[in-house]
Amino acid sequence: MTLVADLVVVGASEVLTMAGPSTPLGTTGAGGAEARLGRIPKGAVAAHSGRIVWVGPERELGDSVVLGPDAARIDARGGAVLPGLVDCHTHLVFAGDRSTEFARKMAGESYQSIAASGGGIMSSVRATRAATEEALLALASERALRLRSHGVTTVECKSGYGLELEAELRCLRVGRRLGEIGAHPEREGTPPAYGGIVRTTTTFLGAHVVPAEHRSDRARYVDEICERMIPAVASEGLADACDVYLDEGAFDHDEARRILSTARHAGLALRLHAGQFRDLGGGELAAELGALSADHLEALTDTGLAAMSRAGVVGVLLPGAWRTLRQTPPDASRFRAAGLAMAIATDCNPGTSPTTDPWLCAALAVRDAGLTLEEALLGVTIEAARAAGLPDRGALRPGALADLAVFPHADARALPYWLGDVHASHVVLGGRPISGA
Ligand code: NIG
Ligand code: FE
């Protein structure tokens, strides 16, 4: 049977499908990760109506695929082709920045002490509450454009700088509008405040911290989340998942359990910020509740990692945050020993990870945490898609979304080797080549 295509990518040095087999060596570690890359030397990709229809060696393309009349043809010019990256953990929607407190942090003051003096997350909350939906969309769109220039085609967007019903809904609406592909054609030369730049998935993080006005009565804020915010977010269809920051200075184990159970009941998938500073049992909780991922994990013990692995919870590494906070990074060999899948994300946020560069994060995951280059490549694509609960992307296989990126490097291992500053030469979103990406 011959397949019809409306887009082909040719001229590649290699295509990494991320759909290779898991070997008996396991899913992680040098051998397992290498096989899972599904590397096709001189590979080609064909798509139709926004989905991949064929991936294989370019010399077999002609016998397998016919091009439709207006088919687009992308010449990779000897570069590597990867699935579009999934940035599976971001706080993309916020106003203001925190460069002043960054100076205090670098002078030695702790994250917690800055937060206790009214800085930290609350300072971004004040700026975000004061911003209009259009202003927030403009800011998030600029960040999304930068992410896309690095080859990102799907971005997870958390709320969590509103921390009151209306402001949380506004942030989630921005996340949704940002992902309305095709609804807001980009206009040449004007500020890109229109959304539609990347695909998004949205996560409700009303449980980021207890906002200042509820500090004396935190139980009321947890009630507010469970009784008003989650029902409103779910009934308006504004979030795909719910996240809780379970750590010292944020929410405790019982509060996290109640919030996540309520969210699960409302039909939301679950995520968790766990073990950034202390292990409060987040690995076990994520496993017990069937969360998609637990993220940060710098302080997580082996018991927590093992529980996550048994339950298929993905571990998300956030190098920008451990670097900014000057923490001891997690150790990939412990994750490997537990058989835990490792994803990597930017954690783009104004406090602990002001970056929109997934390749910088991948490079730091390799240097600081000891991931192999192959594990890093899996970590920003297929493992990130799993962490975000998106089985239709992160890999190039027939039926998957035709979201891909071409890089001007013949060997894809160069991408996490460079210390950031890696840009895609082409990005394809839903089978549509993006000009000037
Ligand atoms: O993922 N850990 C909690 N939340 C963010 C930081 C948010 C902030 O400082 O504004 C993070 O690192
Ligand atoms: Fe985060």
CSV table of C-alpha atoms and ligand atoms in Angstrom, one decimal, residues 89 91 98 101 105 111 120-121 124 158 161 205 208 245 273 276-277 296 318 321 325 347 349-353, ligand 1:
chain,number,residue,atom,x,y,z
A,89,HIS,CA,7.2,21.5,33.6
A,91,HIS,CA,5.4,28.2,35.2
A,98,ARG,CA,12.8,38.7,40.5
A,101,GLU,CA,16.0,39.1,45.0
A,105,LYS,CA,20.1,34.9,46.9
A,111,TYR,CA,15.1,31.0,49.2
A,120,GLY,CA,9.8,34.8,46.5
A,121,ILE,CA,6.6,33.3,45.0
A,124,SER,CA,5.4,37.2,41.5
A,158,LYS,CA,1.1,25.7,35.3
A,161,TYR,CA,1.0,32.8,40.6
A,205,LEU,CA,-1.2,24.8,40.8
A,208,HIS,CA,1.9,26.5,45.1
A,245,TYR,CA,4.1,21.9,45.9
A,273,HIS,CA,6.5,19.0,43.2
A,276,GLN,CA,13.1,19.8,46.3
A,277,PHE,CA,14.3,20.6,49.9
A,296,HIS,CA,12.5,18.2,41.4
A,318,LEU,CA,14.8,20.5,36.8
A,321,ALA,CA,16.3,25.2,39.8
A,325,LEU,CA,19.4,27.5,44.3
A,347,ASP,CA,10.8,24.8,35.1
A,349,ASN,CA,9.8,30.5,36.4
A,350,PRO,CA,10.8,33.9,37.7
A,351,GLY,CA,12.3,32.7,41.0
A,352,THR,CA,14.3,29.6,40.6
A,353,SER,CA,14.7,28.9,36.9
B,1,NIG,O1,9.4,24.8,40.5
B,1,NIG,N1,9.2,24.8,43.6
B,1,NIG,C1,8.3,25.6,43.5
B,1,NIG,N2,8.0,26.3,42.4
B,1,NIG,C2,8.9,26.8,41.5
B,1,NIG,C3,9.5,28.0,42.0
B,1,NIG,C4,8.6,29.1,41.9
B,1,NIG,C5,9.2,30.5,42.3
B,1,NIG,O2,10.1,30.6,43.0
B,1,NIG,O3,8.5,31.4,41.8
B,1,NIG,C6,9.9,25.7,41.1
B,1,NIG,O4,11.1,25.8,41.3
